[in-house]
Short mmCIF file of N, CA and C in Angstrom, two decimals:
data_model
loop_
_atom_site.label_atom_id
_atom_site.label_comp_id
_atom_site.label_asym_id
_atom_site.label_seq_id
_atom_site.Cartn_x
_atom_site.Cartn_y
_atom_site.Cartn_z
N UNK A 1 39.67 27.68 -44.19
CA UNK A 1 39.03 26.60 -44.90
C UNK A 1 37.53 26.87 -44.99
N UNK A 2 37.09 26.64 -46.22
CA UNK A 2 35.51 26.90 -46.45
C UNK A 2 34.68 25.96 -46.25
N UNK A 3 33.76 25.92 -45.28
CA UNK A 3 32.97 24.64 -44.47
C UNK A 3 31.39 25.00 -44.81
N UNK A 4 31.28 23.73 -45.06
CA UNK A 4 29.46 24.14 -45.17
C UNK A 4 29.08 22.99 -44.03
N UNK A 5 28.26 23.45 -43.06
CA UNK A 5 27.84 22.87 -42.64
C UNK A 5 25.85 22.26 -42.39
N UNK A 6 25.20 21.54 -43.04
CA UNK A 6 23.84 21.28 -42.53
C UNK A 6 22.99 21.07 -40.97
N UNK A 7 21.97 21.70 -40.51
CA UNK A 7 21.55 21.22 -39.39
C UNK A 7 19.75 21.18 -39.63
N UNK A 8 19.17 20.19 -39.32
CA UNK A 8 17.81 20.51 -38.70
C UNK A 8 17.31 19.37 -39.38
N UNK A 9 17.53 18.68 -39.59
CA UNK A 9 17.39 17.34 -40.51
C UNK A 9 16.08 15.94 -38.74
N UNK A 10 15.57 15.26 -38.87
CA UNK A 10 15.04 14.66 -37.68
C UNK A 10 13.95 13.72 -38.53
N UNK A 11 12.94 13.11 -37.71
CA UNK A 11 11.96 12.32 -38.07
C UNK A 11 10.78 12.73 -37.92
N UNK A 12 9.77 12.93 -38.70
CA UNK A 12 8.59 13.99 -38.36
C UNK A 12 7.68 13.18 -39.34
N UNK A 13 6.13 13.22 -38.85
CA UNK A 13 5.23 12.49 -39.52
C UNK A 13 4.83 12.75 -40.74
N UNK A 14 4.20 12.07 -41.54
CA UNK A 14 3.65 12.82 -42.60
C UNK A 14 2.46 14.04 -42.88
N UNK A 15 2.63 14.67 -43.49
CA UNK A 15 2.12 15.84 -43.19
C UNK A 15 2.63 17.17 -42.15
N UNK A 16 3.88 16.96 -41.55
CA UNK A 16 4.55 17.75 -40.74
C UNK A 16 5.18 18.72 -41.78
N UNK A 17 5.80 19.46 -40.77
CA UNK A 17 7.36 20.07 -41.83
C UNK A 17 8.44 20.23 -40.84
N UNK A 18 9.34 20.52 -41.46
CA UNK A 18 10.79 20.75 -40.86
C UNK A 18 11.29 21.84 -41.51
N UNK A 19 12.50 22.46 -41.12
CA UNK A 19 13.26 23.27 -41.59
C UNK A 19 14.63 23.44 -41.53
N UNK A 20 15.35 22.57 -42.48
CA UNK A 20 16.68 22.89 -43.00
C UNK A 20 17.68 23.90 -42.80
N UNK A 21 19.05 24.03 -42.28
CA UNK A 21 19.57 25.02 -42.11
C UNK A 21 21.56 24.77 -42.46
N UNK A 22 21.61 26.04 -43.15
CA UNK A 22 23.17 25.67 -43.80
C UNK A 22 24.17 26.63 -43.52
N UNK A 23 24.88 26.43 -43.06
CA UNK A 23 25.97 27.64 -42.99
C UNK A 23 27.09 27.38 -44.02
N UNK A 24 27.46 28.51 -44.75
CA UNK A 24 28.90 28.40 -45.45
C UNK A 24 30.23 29.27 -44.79
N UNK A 25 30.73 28.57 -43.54
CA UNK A 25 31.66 29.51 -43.38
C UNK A 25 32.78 29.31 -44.07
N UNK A 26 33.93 30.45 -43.30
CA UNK A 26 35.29 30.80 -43.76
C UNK A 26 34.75 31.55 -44.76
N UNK A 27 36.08 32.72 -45.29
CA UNK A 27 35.58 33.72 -46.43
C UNK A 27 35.47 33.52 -47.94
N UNK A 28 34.43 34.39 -48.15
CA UNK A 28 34.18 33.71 -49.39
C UNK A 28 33.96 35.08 -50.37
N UNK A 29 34.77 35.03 -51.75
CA UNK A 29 35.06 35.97 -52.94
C UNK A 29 33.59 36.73 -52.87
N UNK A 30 32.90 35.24 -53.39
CA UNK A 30 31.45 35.63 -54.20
C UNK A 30 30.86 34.00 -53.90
N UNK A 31 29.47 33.61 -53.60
CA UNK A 31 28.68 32.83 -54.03
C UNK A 31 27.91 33.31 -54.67
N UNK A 32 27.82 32.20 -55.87
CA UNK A 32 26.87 32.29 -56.65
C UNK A 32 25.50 31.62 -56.59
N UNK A 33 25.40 30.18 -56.15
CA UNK A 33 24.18 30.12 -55.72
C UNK A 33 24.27 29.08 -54.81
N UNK A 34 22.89 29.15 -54.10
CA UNK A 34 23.38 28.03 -52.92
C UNK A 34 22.00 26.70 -53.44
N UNK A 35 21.78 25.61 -53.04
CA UNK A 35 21.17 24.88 -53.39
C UNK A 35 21.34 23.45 -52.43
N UNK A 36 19.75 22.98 -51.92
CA UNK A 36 19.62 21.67 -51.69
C UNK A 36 19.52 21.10 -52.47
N UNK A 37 20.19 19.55 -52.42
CA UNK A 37 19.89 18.31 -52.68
C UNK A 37 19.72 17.37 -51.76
N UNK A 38 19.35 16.02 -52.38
CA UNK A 38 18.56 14.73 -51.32
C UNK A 38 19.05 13.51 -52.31
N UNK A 39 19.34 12.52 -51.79
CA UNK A 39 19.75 11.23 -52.25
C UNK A 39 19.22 10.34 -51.17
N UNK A 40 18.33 9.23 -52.06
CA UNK A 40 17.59 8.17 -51.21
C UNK A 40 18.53 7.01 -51.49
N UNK A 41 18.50 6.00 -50.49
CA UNK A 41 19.18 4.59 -50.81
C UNK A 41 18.25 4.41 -51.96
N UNK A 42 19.69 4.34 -53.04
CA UNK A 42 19.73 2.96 -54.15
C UNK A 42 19.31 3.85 -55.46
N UNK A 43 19.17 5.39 -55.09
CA UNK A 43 18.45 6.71 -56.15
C UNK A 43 20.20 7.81 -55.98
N UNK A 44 19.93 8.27 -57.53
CA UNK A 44 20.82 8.97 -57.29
C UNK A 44 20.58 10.40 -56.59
N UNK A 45 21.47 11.45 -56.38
CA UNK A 45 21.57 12.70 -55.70
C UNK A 45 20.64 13.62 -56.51
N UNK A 46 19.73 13.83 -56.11
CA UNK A 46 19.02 14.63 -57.28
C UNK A 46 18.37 16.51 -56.44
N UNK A 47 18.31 17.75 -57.05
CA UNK A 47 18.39 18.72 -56.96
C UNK A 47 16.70 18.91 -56.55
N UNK A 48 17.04 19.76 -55.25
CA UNK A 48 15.32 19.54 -54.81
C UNK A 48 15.65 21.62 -55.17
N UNK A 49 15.97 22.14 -54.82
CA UNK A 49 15.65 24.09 -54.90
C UNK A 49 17.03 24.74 -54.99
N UNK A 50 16.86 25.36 -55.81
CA UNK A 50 18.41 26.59 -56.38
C UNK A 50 17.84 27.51 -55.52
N UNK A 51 18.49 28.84 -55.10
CA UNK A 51 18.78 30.34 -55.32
C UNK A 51 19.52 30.82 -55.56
N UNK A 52 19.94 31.54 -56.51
CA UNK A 52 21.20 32.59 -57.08
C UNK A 52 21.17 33.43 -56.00
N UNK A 53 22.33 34.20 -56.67
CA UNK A 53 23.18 36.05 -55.72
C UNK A 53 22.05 36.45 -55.69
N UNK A 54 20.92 36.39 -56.82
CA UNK A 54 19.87 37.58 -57.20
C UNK A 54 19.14 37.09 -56.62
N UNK A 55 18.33 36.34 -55.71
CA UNK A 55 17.64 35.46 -55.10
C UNK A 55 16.48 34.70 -56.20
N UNK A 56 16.81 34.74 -57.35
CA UNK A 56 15.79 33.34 -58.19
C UNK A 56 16.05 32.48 -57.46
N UNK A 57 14.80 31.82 -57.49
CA UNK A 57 14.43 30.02 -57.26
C UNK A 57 14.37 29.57 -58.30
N UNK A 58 14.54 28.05 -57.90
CA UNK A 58 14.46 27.20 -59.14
C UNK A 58 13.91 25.76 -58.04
N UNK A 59 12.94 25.23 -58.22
CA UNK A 59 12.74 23.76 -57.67
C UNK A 59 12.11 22.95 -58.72
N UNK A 60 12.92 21.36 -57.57
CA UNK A 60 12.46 19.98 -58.54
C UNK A 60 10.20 20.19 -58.54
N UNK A 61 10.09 19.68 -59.08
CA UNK A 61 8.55 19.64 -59.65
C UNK A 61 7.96 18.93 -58.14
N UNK A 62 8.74 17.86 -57.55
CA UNK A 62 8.53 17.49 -56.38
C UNK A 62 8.20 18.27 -55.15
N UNK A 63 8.87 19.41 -55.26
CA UNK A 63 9.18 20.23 -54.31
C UNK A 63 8.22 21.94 -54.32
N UNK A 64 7.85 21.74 -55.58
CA UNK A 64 7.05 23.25 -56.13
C UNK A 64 5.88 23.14 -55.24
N UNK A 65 5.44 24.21 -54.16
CA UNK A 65 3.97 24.23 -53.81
C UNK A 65 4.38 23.62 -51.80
N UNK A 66 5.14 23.04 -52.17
CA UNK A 66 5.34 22.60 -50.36
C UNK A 66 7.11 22.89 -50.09
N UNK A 67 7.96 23.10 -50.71
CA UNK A 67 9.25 23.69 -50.09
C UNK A 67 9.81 25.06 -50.32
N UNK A 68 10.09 25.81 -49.66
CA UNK A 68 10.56 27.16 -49.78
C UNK A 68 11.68 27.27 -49.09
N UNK A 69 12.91 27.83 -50.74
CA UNK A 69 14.65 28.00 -50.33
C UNK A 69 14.38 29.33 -49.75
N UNK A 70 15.26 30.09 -49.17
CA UNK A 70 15.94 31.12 -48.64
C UNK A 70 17.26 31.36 -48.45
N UNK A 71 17.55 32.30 -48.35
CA UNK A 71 18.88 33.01 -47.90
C UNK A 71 19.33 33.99 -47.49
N UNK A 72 20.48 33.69 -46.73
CA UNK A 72 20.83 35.22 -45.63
C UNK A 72 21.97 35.64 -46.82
N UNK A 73 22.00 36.83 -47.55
CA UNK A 73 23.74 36.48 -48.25
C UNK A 73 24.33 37.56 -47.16
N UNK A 74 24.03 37.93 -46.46
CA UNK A 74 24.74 38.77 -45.80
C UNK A 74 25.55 37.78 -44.02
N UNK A 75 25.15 36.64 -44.21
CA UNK A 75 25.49 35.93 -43.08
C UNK A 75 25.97 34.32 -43.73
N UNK A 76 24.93 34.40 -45.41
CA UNK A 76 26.59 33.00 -45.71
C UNK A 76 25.38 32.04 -45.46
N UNK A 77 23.74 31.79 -45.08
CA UNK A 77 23.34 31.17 -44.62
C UNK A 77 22.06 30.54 -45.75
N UNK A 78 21.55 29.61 -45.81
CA UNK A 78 20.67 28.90 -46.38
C UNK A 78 19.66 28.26 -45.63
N UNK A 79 18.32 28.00 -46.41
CA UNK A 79 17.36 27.56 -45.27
C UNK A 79 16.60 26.47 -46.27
N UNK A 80 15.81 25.86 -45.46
CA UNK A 80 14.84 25.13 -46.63
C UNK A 80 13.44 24.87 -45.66
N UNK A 81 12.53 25.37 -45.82
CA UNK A 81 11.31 24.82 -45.72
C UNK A 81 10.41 24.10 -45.67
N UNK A 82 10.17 22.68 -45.09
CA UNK A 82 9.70 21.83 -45.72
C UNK A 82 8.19 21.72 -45.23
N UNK A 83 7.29 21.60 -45.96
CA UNK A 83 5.65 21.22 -45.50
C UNK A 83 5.11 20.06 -46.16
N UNK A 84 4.20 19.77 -45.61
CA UNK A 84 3.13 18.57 -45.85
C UNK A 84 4.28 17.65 -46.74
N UNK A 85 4.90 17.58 -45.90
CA UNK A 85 5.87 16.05 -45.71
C UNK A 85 5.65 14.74 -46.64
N UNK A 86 6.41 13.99 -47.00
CA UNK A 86 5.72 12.74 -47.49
C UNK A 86 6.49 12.09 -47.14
N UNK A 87 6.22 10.70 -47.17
CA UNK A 87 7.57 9.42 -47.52
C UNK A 87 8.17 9.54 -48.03
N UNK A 88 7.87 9.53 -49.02
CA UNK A 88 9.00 10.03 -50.34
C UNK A 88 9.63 10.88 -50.12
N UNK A 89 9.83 11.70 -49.29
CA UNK A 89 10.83 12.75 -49.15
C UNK A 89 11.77 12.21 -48.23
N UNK A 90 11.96 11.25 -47.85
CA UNK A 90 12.99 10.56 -46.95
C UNK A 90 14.37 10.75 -47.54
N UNK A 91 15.04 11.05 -46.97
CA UNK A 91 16.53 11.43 -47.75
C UNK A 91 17.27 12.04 -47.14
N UNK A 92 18.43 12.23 -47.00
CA UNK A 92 19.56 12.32 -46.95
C UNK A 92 19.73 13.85 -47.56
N UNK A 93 19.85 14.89 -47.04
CA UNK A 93 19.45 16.39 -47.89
C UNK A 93 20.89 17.08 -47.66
N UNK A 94 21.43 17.26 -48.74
CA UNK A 94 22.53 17.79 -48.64
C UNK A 94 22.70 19.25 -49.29
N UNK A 95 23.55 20.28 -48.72
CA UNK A 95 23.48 21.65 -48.75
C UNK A 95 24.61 21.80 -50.04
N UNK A 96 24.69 22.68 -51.02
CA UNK A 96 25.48 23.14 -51.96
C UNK A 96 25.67 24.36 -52.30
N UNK A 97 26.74 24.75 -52.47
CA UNK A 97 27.33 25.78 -52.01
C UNK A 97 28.25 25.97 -53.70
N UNK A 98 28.23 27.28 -54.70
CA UNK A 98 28.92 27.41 -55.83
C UNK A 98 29.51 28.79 -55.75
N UNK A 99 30.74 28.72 -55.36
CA UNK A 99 31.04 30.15 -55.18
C UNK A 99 33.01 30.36 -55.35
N UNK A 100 33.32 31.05 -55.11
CA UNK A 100 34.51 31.59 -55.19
C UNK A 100 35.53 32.09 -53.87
N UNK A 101 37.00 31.69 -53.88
CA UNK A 101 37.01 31.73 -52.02
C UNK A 101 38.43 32.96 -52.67
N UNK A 102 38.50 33.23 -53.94
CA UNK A 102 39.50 33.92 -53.92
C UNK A 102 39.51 34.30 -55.60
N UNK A 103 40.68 36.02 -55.87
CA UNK A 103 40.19 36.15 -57.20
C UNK A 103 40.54 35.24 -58.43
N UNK A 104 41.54 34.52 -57.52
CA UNK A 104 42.07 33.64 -58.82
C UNK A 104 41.82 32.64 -59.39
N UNK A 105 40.75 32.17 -58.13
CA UNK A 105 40.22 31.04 -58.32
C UNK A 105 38.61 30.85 -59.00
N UNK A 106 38.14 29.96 -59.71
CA UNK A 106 37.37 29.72 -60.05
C UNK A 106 35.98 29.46 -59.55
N UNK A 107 34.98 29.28 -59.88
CA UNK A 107 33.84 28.73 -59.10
C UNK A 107 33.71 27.54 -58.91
N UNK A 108 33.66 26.91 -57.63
CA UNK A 108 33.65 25.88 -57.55
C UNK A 108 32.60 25.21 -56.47
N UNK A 109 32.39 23.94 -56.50
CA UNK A 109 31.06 22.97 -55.49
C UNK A 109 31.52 23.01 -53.95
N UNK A 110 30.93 23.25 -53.35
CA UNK A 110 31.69 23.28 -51.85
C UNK A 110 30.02 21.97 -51.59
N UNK A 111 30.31 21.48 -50.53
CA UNK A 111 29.44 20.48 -50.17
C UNK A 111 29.27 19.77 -48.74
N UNK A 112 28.24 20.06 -48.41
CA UNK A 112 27.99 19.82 -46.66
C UNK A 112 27.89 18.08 -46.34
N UNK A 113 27.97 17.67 -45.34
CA UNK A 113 28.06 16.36 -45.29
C UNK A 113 26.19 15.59 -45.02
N UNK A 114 25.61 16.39 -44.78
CA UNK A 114 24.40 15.49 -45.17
C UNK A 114 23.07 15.80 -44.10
N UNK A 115 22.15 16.06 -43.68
CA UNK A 115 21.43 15.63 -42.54
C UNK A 115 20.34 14.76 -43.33
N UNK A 116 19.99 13.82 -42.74
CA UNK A 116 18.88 12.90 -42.85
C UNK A 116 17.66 13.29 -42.42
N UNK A 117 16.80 13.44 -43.16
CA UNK A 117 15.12 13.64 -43.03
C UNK A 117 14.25 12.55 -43.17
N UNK A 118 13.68 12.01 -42.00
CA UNK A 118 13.11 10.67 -42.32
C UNK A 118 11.23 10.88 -42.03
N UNK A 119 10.14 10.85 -43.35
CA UNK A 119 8.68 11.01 -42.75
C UNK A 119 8.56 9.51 -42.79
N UNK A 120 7.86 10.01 -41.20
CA UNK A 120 7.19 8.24 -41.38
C UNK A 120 6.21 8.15 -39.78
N UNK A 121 5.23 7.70 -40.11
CA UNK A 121 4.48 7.63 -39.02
C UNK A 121 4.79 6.51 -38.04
#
């Protein structure tokens, strides 16, 4: 079974950072790209940083200048970076995972259950 799991999620002041961490186990064909998201109460799920196989980035406008994605593809692993913190970044950050677990199968969303990032002094 293909598991993604999130860790490193906590409460840290503003202006801090943290750093995000994702594993995709069980085997996998091919991923294609891995990607955080964050959903605040009462806001929908919205896309904070992509990386493809090829390692492009892609981040929300929010996120350009203070978060940096990464990836292990040789260990299945994802990271996220976070600096100079805000309130607004309070959320619920969830790991995404688009990849393939076999040849017959298609590409599909695999999805971690959540860690919570809360700034707040």
């Amino acid at each position: 079974q293909a598991q993604v799991v999130e860790s490193g999620g906590g409460l840290v002041q503003p202006g801090g950072s943290l750093r995000l961490s994702c594993a995709a186990s069980g085997s996998w064909l091919s991923i294609e790209r891995m990607s955080w998201f964050r959903q605040s109460p009462g806001k929908e799920r919205e896309l904070v940083a992509t990386i493809t196989a090829s390692g492009d980035t892609n981040y929300a406008d929010s996120a350009k200048g203070r978060f940096a994605i990464s990836r292990d593809s040789a260990k299945n692993t994802l990271s996220l970076q976070m600096n100079s913190l805000k309130p607004e970044d309070t959320a619920v950050y969830y790991c995404n995972v688009v990849g393939r677990r076999t040849t017959w199968s298609l590409p599909r969303d695999y999805w971690g259950q959540g860690t919570q990032v809360t700034v707040s002094s």
